[in-house]
PDB file of C-alpha atoms in Angstrom:
ATOM      1  CA  UNK A   1      -8.974  -1.743  49.466  1.00 36.00           C
ATOM      2  CA  UNK A   2      -5.952  -2.451  49.039  1.00 38.00           C
ATOM      3  CA  UNK A   3      -5.003   0.055  45.523  1.00 34.00           C
ATOM      4  CA  UNK A   4      -2.605  -3.412  43.820  1.00 31.00           C
ATOM      5  CA  UNK A   5      -5.789  -6.043  44.349  1.00 33.00           C
ATOM      6  CA  UNK A   6      -6.743  -4.509  40.222  1.00 37.00           C
ATOM      7  CA  UNK A   7      -7.662  -8.204  38.855  1.00 40.00           C
ATOM      8  CA  UNK A   8      -8.049 -12.254  40.103  1.00 40.00           C
ATOM      9  CA  UNK A   9      -7.042 -14.733  37.386  1.00 40.00           C
ATOM     10  CA  UNK A  10      -9.438 -17.938  37.069  1.00 39.00           C
ATOM     11  CA  UNK A  11      -8.129 -21.214  35.117  1.00 41.00           C
ATOM     12  CA  UNK A  12     -10.746 -23.058  34.568  1.00 40.00           C
ATOM     13  CA  UNK A  13     -10.398 -26.493  32.658  1.00 43.00           C
ATOM     14  CA  UNK A  14     -13.442 -28.319  31.532  1.00 43.00           C
ATOM     15  CA  UNK A  15     -12.903 -31.920  30.627  1.00 43.00           C
ATOM     16  CA  UNK A  16     -16.179 -34.280  29.303  1.00 41.00           C
ATOM     17  CA  UNK A  17     -16.193 -38.096  29.228  1.00 39.00           C
ATOM     18  CA  UNK A  18     -19.986 -38.289  28.807  1.00 33.00           C
ATOM     19  CA  UNK A  19     -22.061 -40.245  26.033  1.00 33.00           C
ATOM     20  CA  UNK A  20     -23.555 -38.617  23.209  1.00 33.00           C
ATOM     21  CA  UNK A  21     -20.761 -35.437  24.307  1.00 38.00           C
ATOM     22  CA  UNK A  22     -22.532 -32.057  22.828  1.00 39.00           C
ATOM     23  CA  UNK A  23     -20.942 -28.412  24.348  1.00 44.00           C
ATOM     24  CA  UNK A  24     -20.351 -25.038  23.144  1.00 51.00           C
ATOM     25  CA  UNK A  25     -21.355 -26.918  19.170  1.00 68.00           C
ATOM     26  CA  UNK A  26     -18.196 -28.997  18.812  1.00 82.00           C
ATOM     27  CA  UNK A  27     -19.739 -32.305  17.968  1.00 89.00           C
ATOM     28  CA  UNK A  28     -17.472 -35.269  19.062  1.00 92.00           C
ATOM     29  CA  UNK A  29     -18.637 -38.827  16.806  1.00 94.00           C
ATOM     30  CA  UNK A  30     -17.993 -41.584  18.270  1.00 95.00           C
ATOM     31  CA  UNK A  31     -17.772 -40.271  21.650  1.00 93.00           C
ATOM     32  CA  UNK A  32     -16.728 -44.085  22.803  1.00 95.00           C
ATOM     33  CA  UNK A  33     -14.554 -46.556  20.911  1.00 97.00           C
ATOM     34  CA  UNK A  34     -13.830 -49.922  21.722  1.00 96.00           C
ATOM     35  CA  UNK A  35     -12.239 -52.794  19.838  1.00 97.00           C
ATOM     36  CA  UNK A  36     -11.440 -56.590  19.914  1.00 96.00           C
ATOM     37  CA  UNK A  37      -8.505 -57.427  19.215  1.00 96.00           C
ATOM     38  CA  UNK A  38      -9.070 -61.183  18.190  1.00 95.00           C
ATOM     39  CA  UNK A  39     -10.806 -59.758  15.066  1.00 93.00           C
ATOM     40  CA  UNK A  40      -8.189 -57.688  14.044  1.00 93.00           C
ATOM     41  CA  UNK A  41      -6.182 -59.141  10.429  1.00 88.00           C
ATOM     42  CA  UNK A  42      -2.934 -58.522  11.476  1.00 91.00           C
ATOM     43  CA  UNK A  43      -0.736 -57.346  14.259  1.00 95.00           C
ATOM     44  CA  UNK A  44      -3.091 -53.680  14.010  1.00 96.00           C
ATOM     45  CA  UNK A  45      -6.172 -51.812  14.062  1.00 96.00           C
ATOM     46  CA  UNK A  46      -7.378 -49.072  13.629  1.00 97.00           C
ATOM     47  CA  UNK A  47     -10.575 -46.389  14.210  1.00 97.00           C
ATOM     48  CA  UNK A  48     -11.388 -43.229  13.721  1.00 98.00           C
ATOM     49  CA  UNK A  49     -13.876 -40.496  14.891  1.00 97.00           C
ATOM     50  CA  UNK A  50     -14.483 -36.703  14.050  1.00 96.00           C
ATOM     51  CA  UNK A  51     -14.966 -33.955  15.457  1.00 94.00           C
ATOM     52  CA  UNK A  52     -17.007 -30.780  13.987  1.00 93.00           C
ATOM     53  CA  UNK A  53     -17.669 -27.111  14.725  1.00 89.00           C
ATOM     54  CA  UNK A  54     -20.353 -24.710  13.424  1.00 87.00           C
ATOM     55  CA  UNK A  55     -19.945 -22.850  10.375  1.00 89.00           C
ATOM     56  CA  UNK A  56     -19.530 -19.522  12.413  1.00 87.00           C
ATOM     57  CA  UNK A  57     -16.528 -20.858  14.269  1.00 86.00           C
ATOM     58  CA  UNK A  58     -13.516 -21.782  14.087  1.00 89.00           C
ATOM     59  CA  UNK A  59     -11.179 -23.427  16.980  1.00 89.00           C
ATOM     60  CA  UNK A  60      -8.208 -25.064  16.420  1.00 92.00           C
ATOM     61  CA  UNK A  61      -7.514 -27.945  18.710  1.00 94.00           C
ATOM     62  CA  UNK A  62      -4.233 -30.477  19.909  1.00 95.00           C
ATOM     63  CA  UNK A  63      -4.968 -33.941  20.935  1.00 96.00           C
ATOM     64  CA  UNK A  64      -3.013 -35.602  23.585  1.00 96.00           C
ATOM     65  CA  UNK A  65      -3.747 -39.268  24.800  1.00 97.00           C
ATOM     66  CA  UNK A  66      -3.261 -40.135  28.836  1.00 96.00           C
ATOM     67  CA  UNK A  67      -3.979 -43.587  30.731  1.00 97.00           C
ATOM     68  CA  UNK A  68      -7.139 -43.872  32.794  1.00 96.00           C
ATOM     69  CA  UNK A  69      -8.214 -46.103  35.883  1.00 95.00           C
ATOM     70  CA  UNK A  70     -12.297 -46.388  36.788  1.00 95.00           C
ATOM     71  CA  UNK A  71     -13.374 -45.591  40.175  1.00 94.00           C
ATOM     72  CA  UNK A  72     -15.618 -47.384  42.566  1.00 94.00           C
ATOM     73  CA  UNK A  73     -18.256 -44.542  41.363  1.00 92.00           C
ATOM     74  CA  UNK A  74     -17.411 -44.955  37.502  1.00 90.00           C
ATOM     75  CA  UNK A  75     -15.669 -41.658  37.799  1.00 91.00           C
ATOM     76  CA  UNK A  76     -12.641 -41.585  35.533  1.00 92.00           C
ATOM     77  CA  UNK A  77      -8.672 -41.042  36.785  1.00 92.00           C
ATOM     78  CA  UNK A  78      -5.889 -39.728  33.866  1.00 93.00           C
ATOM     79  CA  UNK A  79      -2.544 -39.477  34.144  1.00 91.00           C
ATOM     80  CA  UNK A  80      -0.153 -38.272  31.336  1.00 90.00           C
ATOM     81  CA  UNK A  81       1.949 -41.628  31.643  1.00 83.00           C
ATOM     82  CA  UNK A  82       1.518 -45.096  33.806  1.00 90.00           C
ATOM     83  CA  UNK A  83       3.619 -48.707  33.231  1.00 92.00           C
ATOM     84  CA  UNK A  84       0.718 -50.551  33.684  1.00 94.00           C
ATOM     85  CA  UNK A  85       0.252 -53.204  31.000  1.00 95.00           C
ATOM     86  CA  UNK A  86      -2.835 -52.665  29.975  1.00 96.00           C
ATOM     87  CA  UNK A  87      -1.730 -48.695  28.925  1.00 97.00           C
ATOM     88  CA  UNK A  88      -2.533 -48.243  25.513  1.00 97.00           C
ATOM     89  CA  UNK A  89      -1.001 -44.664  24.759  1.00 97.00           C
ATOM     90  CA  UNK A  90       2.522 -46.609  23.951  1.00 96.00           C
ATOM     91  CA  UNK A  91       0.412 -48.743  21.354  1.00 97.00           C
ATOM     92  CA  UNK A  92      -1.117 -45.613  19.948  1.00 97.00           C
ATOM     93  CA  UNK A  93      -0.828 -43.620  16.620  1.00 97.00           C
ATOM     94  CA  UNK A  94      -3.210 -41.452  15.246  1.00 97.00           C
ATOM     95  CA  UNK A  95      -2.963 -38.468  12.570  1.00 97.00           C
ATOM     96  CA  UNK A  96      -3.463 -35.491  13.186  1.00 97.00           C
ATOM     97  CA  UNK A  97      -2.240 -34.479  16.180  1.00 96.00           C
ATOM     98  CA  UNK A  98      -3.557 -30.491  15.958  1.00 97.00           C
ATOM     99  CA  UNK A  99      -6.211 -28.708  13.778  1.00 96.00           C
ATOM    100  CA  UNK A 100      -8.373 -26.109  12.726  1.00 95.00           C
ATOM    101  CA  UNK A 101     -12.252 -26.485  12.207  1.00 94.00           C
ATOM    102  CA  UNK A 102     -13.956 -23.733  10.403  1.00 92.00           C
ATOM    103  CA  UNK A 103     -16.626 -23.182   8.303  1.00 92.00           C
ATOM    104  CA  UNK A 104     -18.401 -26.397   9.438  1.00 91.00           C
ATOM    105  CA  UNK A 105     -16.187 -29.702   8.335  1.00 94.00           C
ATOM    106  CA  UNK A 106     -15.581 -32.276  10.685  1.00 95.00           C
ATOM    107  CA  UNK A 107     -12.185 -33.239  10.683  1.00 97.00           C
ATOM    108  CA  UNK A 108     -11.210 -36.922  10.909  1.00 97.00           C
ATOM    109  CA  UNK A 109      -8.777 -38.386  13.617  1.00 97.00           C
ATOM    110  CA  UNK A 110      -6.999 -41.552  12.291  1.00 98.00           C
ATOM    111  CA  UNK A 111      -5.955 -44.290  14.909  1.00 98.00           C
ATOM    112  CA  UNK A 112      -3.770 -47.246  14.372  1.00 98.00           C
ATOM    113  CA  UNK A 113      -2.330 -49.519  17.405  1.00 98.00           C
ATOM    114  CA  UNK A 114       0.640 -51.384  16.130  1.00 97.00           C
ATOM    115  CA  UNK A 115       1.731 -54.364  18.363  1.00 96.00           C
ATOM    116  CA  UNK A 116      -0.804 -56.201  19.590  1.00 96.00           C
ATOM    117  CA  UNK A 117       0.779 -59.718  19.797  1.00 95.00           C
ATOM    118  CA  UNK A 118       2.396 -57.610  23.071  1.00 96.00           C
ATOM    119  CA  UNK A 119      -0.637 -56.521  24.902  1.00 96.00           C
ATOM    120  CA  UNK A 120      -1.803 -58.421  28.269  1.00 96.00           C
ATOM    121  CA  UNK A 121      -5.033 -60.817  27.779  1.00 96.00           C
ATOM    122  CA  UNK A 122      -8.254 -58.735  28.650  1.00 97.00           C
ATOM    123  CA  UNK A 123      -8.873 -55.362  28.681  1.00 97.00           C
ATOM    124  CA  UNK A 124      -6.419 -52.747  27.597  1.00 97.00           C
ATOM    125  CA  UNK A 125      -7.409 -48.466  27.429  1.00 97.00           C
ATOM    126  CA  UNK A 126      -6.895 -45.098  26.722  1.00 97.00           C
ATOM    127  CA  UNK A 127      -7.760 -41.427  26.434  1.00 96.00           C
ATOM    128  CA  UNK A 128      -7.963 -39.204  23.770  1.00 97.00           C
ATOM    129  CA  UNK A 129      -7.832 -35.654  24.613  1.00 95.00           C
ATOM    130  CA  UNK A 130      -8.972 -33.139  22.914  1.00 94.00           C
ATOM    131  CA  UNK A 131      -8.177 -29.240  24.071  1.00 91.00           C
ATOM    132  CA  UNK A 132      -8.389 -26.105  22.083  1.00 89.00           C
ATOM    133  CA  UNK A 133      -4.846 -24.674  22.123  1.00 89.00           C
ATOM    134  CA  UNK A 134      -6.270 -21.334  22.430  1.00 82.00           C
ATOM    135  CA  UNK A 135      -8.247 -20.621  26.594  1.00 75.00           C
ATOM    136  CA  UNK A 136     -10.825 -18.098  26.080  1.00 74.00           C
ATOM    137  CA  UNK A 137     -11.153 -14.986  28.569  1.00 74.00           C
ATOM    138  CA  UNK A 138     -14.674 -14.031  30.286  1.00 71.00           C
ATOM    139  CA  UNK A 139     -14.721 -10.882  32.181  1.00 74.00           C
ATOM    140  CA  UNK A 140     -16.881 -10.975  35.115  1.00 71.00           C
ATOM    141  CA  UNK A 141     -18.967  -8.112  35.928  1.00 74.00           C
ATOM    142  CA  UNK A 142     -18.189  -6.550  39.729  1.00 69.00           C
ATOM    143  CA  UNK A 143     -19.926  -3.932  41.507  1.00 71.00           C
ATOM    144  CA  UNK A 144     -16.419  -2.784  42.529  1.00 71.00           C
ATOM    145  CA  UNK A 145     -14.463  -0.629  39.622  1.00 69.00           C
ATOM    146  CA  UNK A 146     -11.497  -1.763  41.612  1.00 69.00           C
ATOM    147  CA  UNK A 147     -11.755  -5.038  40.930  1.00 67.00           C
ATOM    148  CA  UNK A 148     -12.229  -7.098  37.992  1.00 68.00           C
ATOM    149  CA  UNK A 149     -12.656 -10.403  37.478  1.00 73.00           C
ATOM    150  CA  UNK A 150     -11.328 -12.476  34.564  1.00 73.00           C
ATOM    151  CA  UNK A 151     -11.936 -16.490  33.677  1.00 77.00           C
ATOM    152  CA  UNK A 152      -9.962 -18.531  31.807  1.00 75.00           C
ATOM    153  CA  UNK A 153     -11.911 -20.854  29.832  1.00 75.00           C
ATOM    154  CA  UNK A 154      -9.892 -24.517  28.280  1.00 76.00           C
ATOM    155  CA  UNK A 155     -12.364 -26.946  27.406  1.00 79.00           C
ATOM    156  CA  UNK A 156     -10.683 -30.346  26.709  1.00 84.00           C
ATOM    157  CA  UNK A 157     -13.187 -34.003  25.556  1.00 89.00           C
ATOM    158  CA  UNK A 158     -12.302 -37.324  26.499  1.00 93.00           C
ATOM    159  CA  UNK A 159     -12.999 -40.161  24.403  1.00 95.00           C
ATOM    160  CA  UNK A 160     -12.626 -42.852  26.669  1.00 96.00           C
ATOM    161  CA  UNK A 161     -10.384 -46.330  24.014  1.00 97.00           C
ATOM    162  CA  UNK A 162     -11.136 -50.084  25.296  1.00 97.00           C
ATOM    163  CA  UNK A 163      -8.826 -52.760  23.309  1.00 98.00           C
ATOM    164  CA  UNK A 164      -9.595 -56.228  24.084  1.00 97.00           C
ATOM    165  CA  UNK A 165      -7.597 -58.731  23.694  1.00 97.00           C
ATOM    166  CA  UNK A 166      -6.940 -62.355  23.820  1.00 96.00           C
ATOM    167  CA  UNK A 167      -8.490 -63.912  26.685  1.00 96.00           C
ATOM    168  CA  UNK A 168     -10.903 -61.576  28.576  1.00 96.00           C
ATOM    169  CA  UNK A 169     -14.462 -62.353  30.348  1.00 97.00           C
ATOM    170  CA  UNK A 170     -16.953 -59.580  31.101  1.00 97.00           C
ATOM    171  CA  UNK A 171     -19.347 -60.748  34.208  1.00 98.00           C
ATOM    172  CA  UNK A 172     -21.653 -58.603  36.734  1.00 98.00           C
ATOM    173  CA  UNK A 173     -23.321 -59.620  39.415  1.00 98.00           C
ATOM    174  CA  UNK A 174     -25.619 -57.305  41.033  1.00 98.00           C
ATOM    175  CA  UNK A 175     -24.478 -57.146  45.351  1.00 98.00           C
ATOM    176  CA  UNK A 176     -26.847 -54.746  47.256  1.00 98.00           C
ATOM    177  CA  UNK A 177     -29.680 -53.087  46.768  1.00 98.00           C
ATOM    178  CA  UNK A 178     -30.971 -51.038  49.965  1.00 97.00           C
ATOM    179  CA  UNK A 179     -33.981 -47.921  50.485  1.00 97.00           C
ATOM    180  CA  UNK A 180     -33.100 -45.102  52.689  1.00 95.00           C
ATOM    181  CA  UNK A 181     -34.633 -41.631  54.054  1.00 91.00           C
ATOM    182  CA  UNK A 182     -32.868 -38.818  53.905  1.00 90.00           C
ATOM    183  CA  UNK A 183     -33.589 -35.915  55.513  1.00 86.00           C
ATOM    184  CA  UNK A 184     -36.756 -35.770  53.070  1.00 85.00           C
ATOM    185  CA  UNK A 185     -36.485 -37.902  49.756  1.00 91.00           C
ATOM    186  CA  UNK A 186     -35.949 -41.352  49.792  1.00 94.00           C
ATOM    187  CA  UNK A 187     -32.742 -43.216  47.948  1.00 96.00           C
ATOM    188  CA  UNK A 188     -31.917 -45.962  46.754  1.00 97.00           C
ATOM    189  CA  UNK A 189     -28.111 -47.426  46.579  1.00 97.00           C
ATOM    190  CA  UNK A 190     -26.421 -49.580  44.260  1.00 97.00           C
ATOM    191  CA  UNK A 191     -23.551 -51.964  44.547  1.00 98.00           C
ATOM    192  CA  UNK A 192     -22.756 -54.124  41.747  1.00 98.00           C
ATOM    193  CA  UNK A 193     -19.275 -55.754  40.998  1.00 98.00           C
ATOM    194  CA  UNK A 194     -17.590 -57.373  37.861  1.00 97.00           C
ATOM    195  CA  UNK A 195     -15.885 -60.563  37.694  1.00 94.00           C
ATOM    196  CA  UNK A 196     -12.607 -61.081  34.985  1.00 94.00           C
ATOM    197  CA  UNK A 197     -10.152 -59.048  32.767  1.00 96.00           C
ATOM    198  CA  UNK A 198     -12.586 -56.947  31.258  1.00 97.00           C
ATOM    199  CA  UNK A 199     -15.019 -53.490  31.998  1.00 96.00           C
ATOM    200  CA  UNK A 200     -19.204 -54.045  32.440  1.00 97.00           C
ATOM    201  CA  UNK A 201     -21.398 -51.779  31.664  1.00 96.00           C
ATOM    202  CA  UNK A 202     -24.659 -51.489  32.341  1.00 97.00           C
ATOM    203  CA  UNK A 203     -27.730 -49.796  31.639  1.00 97.00           C
ATOM    204  CA  UNK A 204     -31.552 -50.920  32.572  1.00 97.00           C
ATOM    205  CA  UNK A 205     -34.372 -49.497  34.536  1.00 97.00           C
ATOM    206  CA  UNK A 206     -36.124 -48.945  37.993  1.00 97.00           C
ATOM    207  CA  UNK A 207     -39.800 -50.015  39.016  1.00 98.00           C
ATOM    208  CA  UNK A 208     -41.558 -49.668  42.101  1.00 97.00           C
ATOM    209  CA  UNK A 209     -44.270 -52.070  42.364  1.00 97.00           C
ATOM    210  CA  UNK A 210     -47.085 -51.699  45.453  1.00 96.00           C
ATOM    211  CA  UNK A 211     -49.173 -54.561  45.688  1.00 95.00           C
ATOM    212  CA  UNK A 212     -48.311 -56.281  43.029  1.00 95.00           C
ATOM    213  CA  UNK A 213     -48.848 -53.558  41.072  1.00 96.00           C
ATOM    214  CA  UNK A 214     -46.724 -51.547  38.929  1.00 97.00           C
ATOM    215  CA  UNK A 215     -47.205 -47.800  40.406  1.00 95.00           C
ATOM    216  CA  UNK A 216     -43.881 -46.221  38.084  1.00 96.00           C
ATOM    217  CA  UNK A 217     -40.626 -46.659  36.158  1.00 96.00           C
ATOM    218  CA  UNK A 218     -37.753 -45.067  35.399  1.00 96.00           C
ATOM    219  CA  UNK A 219     -34.245 -45.302  33.849  1.00 95.00           C
ATOM    220  CA  UNK A 220     -31.635 -45.364  35.518  1.00 95.00           C
ATOM    221  CA  UNK A 221     -28.210 -44.181  35.217  1.00 92.00           C
ATOM    222  CA  UNK A 222     -25.724 -45.915  32.453  1.00 93.00           C
ATOM    223  CA  UNK A 223     -22.447 -46.630  34.090  1.00 95.00           C
ATOM    224  CA  UNK A 224     -18.923 -48.762  34.013  1.00 95.00           C
ATOM    225  CA  UNK A 225     -17.977 -51.943  36.559  1.00 97.00           C
ATOM    226  CA  UNK A 226     -14.259 -51.784  36.225  1.00 96.00           C
ATOM    227  CA  UNK A 227     -12.445 -55.093  35.074  1.00 95.00           C
ATOM    228  CA  UNK A 228     -12.502 -56.862  38.746  1.00 95.00           C
ATOM    229  CA  UNK A 229     -13.653 -54.667  40.473  1.00 96.00           C
ATOM    230  CA  UNK A 230     -17.168 -52.559  42.672  1.00 97.00           C
ATOM    231  CA  UNK A 231     -19.977 -50.079  41.928  1.00 97.00           C
ATOM    232  CA  UNK A 232     -21.263 -47.161  44.192  1.00 96.00           C
ATOM    233  CA  UNK A 233     -24.136 -44.845  43.195  1.00 95.00           C
ATOM    234  CA  UNK A 234     -27.276 -44.240  44.712  1.00 95.00           C
ATOM    235  CA  UNK A 235     -30.174 -42.168  43.506  1.00 95.00           C
ATOM    236  CA  UNK A 236     -33.503 -40.376  44.589  1.00 95.00           C
ATOM    237  CA  UNK A 237     -36.624 -42.181  44.344  1.00 95.00           C
ATOM    238  CA  UNK A 238     -39.650 -40.443  42.785  1.00 89.00           C
ATOM    239  CA  UNK A 239     -41.842 -38.426  44.572  1.00 86.00           C
ATOM    240  CA  UNK A 240     -45.020 -38.723  45.806  1.00 87.00           C
ATOM    241  CA  UNK A 241     -45.123 -41.999  46.359  1.00 91.00           C
ATOM    242  CA  UNK A 242     -48.510 -42.747  49.078  1.00 92.00           C
ATOM    243  CA  UNK A 243     -48.754 -44.404  52.188  1.00 93.00           C
ATOM    244  CA  UNK A 244     -47.749 -47.993  52.026  1.00 94.00           C
ATOM    245  CA  UNK A 245     -45.051 -50.867  51.515  1.00 95.00           C
ATOM    246  CA  UNK A 246     -43.279 -51.128  47.795  1.00 97.00           C
ATOM    247  CA  UNK A 247     -40.400 -53.266  46.303  1.00 98.00           C
ATOM    248  CA  UNK A 248     -37.742 -51.526  44.461  1.00 98.00           C
ATOM    249  CA  UNK A 249     -37.056 -53.231  41.750  1.00 98.00           C
ATOM    250  CA  UNK A 250     -33.887 -52.510  39.681  1.00 98.00           C
ATOM    251  CA  UNK A 251     -33.398 -54.557  36.292  1.00 98.00           C
ATOM    252  CA  UNK A 252     -29.878 -54.095  34.825  1.00 98.00           C
ATOM    253  CA  UNK A 253     -28.691 -55.126  31.424  1.00 98.00           C
ATOM    254  CA  UNK A 254     -25.027 -55.724  29.725  1.00 98.00           C
ATOM    255  CA  UNK A 255     -23.115 -57.777  27.079  1.00 97.00           C
ATOM    256  CA  UNK A 256     -20.764 -60.042  27.824  1.00 97.00           C
ATOM    257  CA  UNK A 257     -17.427 -60.732  26.196  1.00 96.00           C
ATOM    258  CA  UNK A 258     -19.275 -62.885  23.317  1.00 94.00           C
ATOM    259  CA  UNK A 259     -22.080 -60.201  23.066  1.00 94.00           C
ATOM    260  CA  UNK A 260     -24.612 -62.273  25.078  1.00 97.00           C
ATOM    261  CA  UNK A 261     -26.982 -59.401  26.083  1.00 98.00           C
ATOM    262  CA  UNK A 262     -26.972 -60.146  29.880  1.00 98.00           C
ATOM    263  CA  UNK A 263     -29.745 -59.313  32.611  1.00 98.00           C
ATOM    264  CA  UNK A 264     -29.093 -58.424  36.659  1.00 98.00           C
ATOM    265  CA  UNK A 265     -32.303 -58.183  38.015  1.00 98.00           C
ATOM    266  CA  UNK A 266     -32.349 -57.084  41.721  1.00 98.00           C
ATOM    267  CA  UNK A 267     -35.781 -55.851  44.625  1.00 98.00           C
ATOM    268  CA  UNK A 268     -36.163 -54.236  48.134  1.00 97.00           C
ATOM    269  CA  UNK A 269     -39.035 -53.793  50.154  1.00 97.00           C
ATOM    270  CA  UNK A 270     -39.377 -50.090  52.062  1.00 96.00           C
ATOM    271  CA  UNK A 271     -42.084 -48.350  53.198  1.00 94.00           C
ATOM    272  CA  UNK A 272     -43.556 -44.913  52.788  1.00 92.00           C
ATOM    273  CA  UNK A 273     -45.469 -42.878  55.594  1.00 83.00           C
ATOM    274  CA  UNK A 274     -45.527 -42.790  59.441  1.00 62.00           C
ATOM    275  CA  UNK A 275     -43.407 -46.255  60.163  1.00 50.00           C
ATOM    276  CA  UNK A 276     -39.743 -44.572  58.176  1.00 44.00           C
TER     277      UNK A 276
END
């Protein structure tokens, strides 16, 4: 063992964008902000969110915004700056930009978006990151007395913020669905797309049908399709299906720019048994 190899330092940053986020007893409400600039009474919009820790925790956080795009898999890619016209950061003002949580008291963060007339038609966006100032250090046990491993953990929470302005359109399309055998699993694959200049966020369910009878029903993941973009996802079907011919019917719902519920339905036939 090299005598100079006394420790291993690992830096881990945990980022979270998920809805209904709760991690390490830190609660953020809401976890997603969507605003319609057409409903503002002036050239600005205001919004807020709250951050809260448990009574026995004292944590200091700093806040900073980043621009982001959405991938074909519905993931978020963020960057500190962007010259894209749909970048909300130049229009945002927020207070406070750093605070301490203690005694279980909630901290309210207020955000104002100004100069709305300069935003392009359609969707603009940013993500507000909340990051702990002091990283936590964890020491992992080791069988080798000459080596210790320390993990430095920084946690940041991301709140996506969207502003729609002017003439914006949300149109979802269900382009394709298929069921394939992968190893020992039956896997469904879906392709969706959004037409227009604002994202489409859907939720829904899937049904397994045999001989015109509903056999199983389960919820599918809620996801976001970027404006004028595509989305691809796959998931595993429930097991313990008897041999035979089946239909997978997927029913997805989203809201258009008028707030109306729209439904997308697509079916795929598949077999269970020796024919697969």
